[in-house]
C-alpha positions as MATLAB code, in Angstrom:
seq = 'XXXXXXXXXXXXXXXXXXXXXXXXXXXXXXXXXXXXXXXXXXXXXXXXXXXXXXXXXXXXXXXXXXXXXXXXXXXXXXXXXXXXXXXXXXXXXXXXXXXXXXXXXXXXXXXXXXXXXXXXXXXXXXXXXXXXXXXXXXXXXXXXXXXXXXXXXXXXXXXXXXXXXXXXXXXXX';
ca = [
      17.074 -112.724  -85.443;
      16.282 -114.170  -82.002;
      12.891 -113.190  -80.609;
      13.155 -111.244  -77.326;
      10.940 -113.808  -75.535;
      13.465 -116.536  -76.462;
      16.590 -114.462  -75.810;
      19.408 -116.301  -74.033;
      23.167 -115.775  -74.079;
      26.058 -116.635  -71.809;
      28.485 -113.954  -70.622;
      31.640 -113.894  -68.513;
      31.862 -111.500  -65.607;
      35.021 -109.560  -64.783;
      35.979 -112.229  -62.229;
      35.582 -115.015  -64.815;
      32.282 -116.416  -63.546;
      29.662 -117.262  -66.119;
      26.175 -115.717  -66.170;
      23.180 -116.340  -68.352;
      21.385 -113.282  -69.702;
      17.943 -114.421  -70.738;
      14.347 -113.373  -71.145;
      12.343 -113.160  -67.944;
       9.767 -115.957  -67.774;
       6.473 -116.043  -65.893;
       7.807 -118.964  -63.829;
      10.646 -116.690  -62.568;
       8.214 -114.993  -60.193;
       9.400 -116.664  -56.968;
      13.089 -116.383  -57.855;
      12.614 -112.729  -58.798;
      10.934 -112.034  -55.453;
      13.792 -113.872  -53.705;
      16.291 -111.658  -55.542;
      14.411 -108.556  -54.377;
      14.595 -109.982  -50.852;
      18.404 -110.168  -51.188;
      18.595 -106.562  -52.399;
      19.222 -103.793  -49.859;
      16.701 -101.080  -49.108;
      19.196  -98.527  -50.491;
      19.575 -100.359  -53.815;
      15.795 -100.597  -54.133;
      15.473  -96.866  -53.360;
      17.996  -96.103  -56.113;
      15.882  -98.215  -58.506;
      12.405  -96.983  -57.523;
      13.357  -93.483  -56.202;
      11.362  -94.097  -53.000;
      11.836  -96.500  -50.079;
      10.478  -99.857  -51.253;
      10.418 -103.185  -49.414;
       7.241 -104.773  -50.682;
       5.231 -104.941  -53.862;
       1.520 -105.125  -54.525;
       0.115 -107.972  -56.595;
      -0.473 -105.447  -59.403;
       3.210 -104.426  -59.346;
       4.380 -108.046  -59.282;
       2.127 -108.820  -62.231;
       3.557 -105.840  -64.164;
       7.124 -106.983  -63.451;
       6.555 -110.641  -64.375;
       3.954 -110.714  -67.166;
       5.992 -109.391  -70.074;
       4.661 -109.062  -73.632;
       8.154 -108.798  -75.247;
       6.800 -106.226  -77.646;
       6.233 -103.012  -75.706;
       7.793 -104.391  -72.511;
      11.023 -106.424  -72.680;
      12.686 -107.829  -69.561;
      15.936 -109.752  -69.112;
      17.448 -111.413  -66.067;
      21.016 -112.286  -65.214;
      21.283 -115.757  -63.711;
      24.369 -116.934  -61.870;
      25.285 -120.216  -60.229;
      25.085 -119.899  -56.446;
      25.947 -122.997  -54.439;
      25.130 -125.278  -57.355;
      21.830 -123.725  -58.420;
      20.951 -120.835  -60.729;
      19.696 -117.671  -59.026;
      18.672 -114.297  -60.387;
      21.433 -111.784  -59.676;
      19.864 -108.859  -61.506;
      17.375 -107.742  -64.061;
      16.783 -105.011  -66.588;
      13.915 -103.968  -68.786;
      12.667 -101.440  -71.211;
       9.087 -100.277  -71.522;
       7.912  -98.318  -74.541;
       6.597  -94.910  -73.547;
       5.672  -93.884  -77.093;
       6.334  -95.330  -80.555;
      10.092  -95.671  -81.091;
      11.013  -94.674  -77.531;
      11.434  -96.763  -74.374;
      12.490  -96.207  -70.788;
      15.088  -98.471  -69.138;
      15.300  -99.709  -65.561;
      17.709 -102.049  -63.729;
      18.404 -103.632  -60.398;
      21.329 -105.841  -59.384;
      21.395 -107.770  -56.106;
      23.945 -106.096  -53.811;
      26.229 -109.134  -53.580;
      26.699 -109.001  -57.356;
      27.088 -105.258  -57.881;
      30.356 -104.098  -59.406;
      30.928 -107.275  -61.446;
      29.587 -106.052  -64.805;
      26.041 -107.449  -64.606;
      24.337 -104.078  -65.130;
      26.583 -103.385  -68.128;
      25.835 -106.800  -69.649;
      22.084 -106.381  -69.186;
      22.185 -102.908  -70.724;
      24.222 -104.050  -73.750;
      21.712 -106.796  -74.480;
      18.701 -104.525  -74.017;
      20.271 -102.038  -76.447;
      20.696 -104.857  -78.970;
      17.064 -105.936  -78.590;
      15.836 -102.333  -78.825;
      17.779 -101.786  -82.054;
      16.437 -105.020  -83.539;
      12.915 -103.912  -82.580;
      13.430 -100.672  -84.485;
      13.396  -98.338  -81.493;
      14.943  -94.912  -82.078;
      15.679  -93.866  -78.505;
      16.267  -95.293  -75.042;
      15.947  -93.113  -71.955;
      16.700  -93.588  -68.284;
      16.186  -91.599  -65.113;
      18.948  -92.050  -62.535;
      19.428  -90.515  -59.109;
      22.527  -88.278  -59.051;
      24.089  -90.257  -56.189;
      23.903  -93.528  -58.158;
      27.393  -93.088  -59.572;
      27.796  -96.728  -60.586;
      24.753  -96.684  -62.885;
      25.625  -93.248  -64.236;
      29.049  -94.652  -65.183;
      27.465  -97.671  -66.908;
      25.188  -95.454  -68.985;
      28.092  -93.132  -69.829;
      30.313  -96.043  -70.982;
      27.591  -97.227  -73.340;
      27.085  -93.846  -74.981;
      24.151  -92.270  -73.163;
      24.164  -88.483  -72.897;
      22.643  -86.286  -70.217;
      19.687  -84.094  -71.095;
      17.731  -81.583  -69.068;
      15.455  -83.412  -66.647;
      11.950  -82.328  -65.704;
      12.773  -83.391  -62.139;
      15.896  -81.705  -60.713;
      16.363  -84.697  -58.382;
      17.196  -87.054  -61.271;
      19.565  -87.276  -64.209;
      17.819  -87.806  -67.557;
      19.948  -89.944  -69.899;
      19.310  -90.606  -73.589;
      20.767  -92.965  -76.178;
      19.880  -92.358  -79.833;
      19.668  -95.730  -81.612;
      18.913  -94.655  -85.178;
];
């Protein structure tokens, strides 16, 4: 079994391009911030549920300093003009024993190519190997693309405490 901190696989996108799905590393900080800079305000709002263009040092630290036990984060790297760049990322954070919440963002230029699906598949694999029983996600109702990804991979809708979001659950056990 591959440790989440060492996780690395190669995938093919729908258009045939190759991407690396791998564990986020501390030295990805600048590339991750560059990816956020290439992501539209609307995509960031769909991820964070509020307008978001900047991050505090505390937020950046949370997003980049991963313990790979309670907090697992993967990035999708793609070749862009001869150099690897982060095209998207996904993570799960344990909210209680056996249960974790998922979150994703894909740079706009790479949306619709299967990156979110690939990241989610690999996070599900890691969650199962870690013995988690349940993955949950909150998605805005207008984020049809992510709702479709979660639906394809077996998530079901549950009643949400916030009527402005869709609460999705995948039972792993």
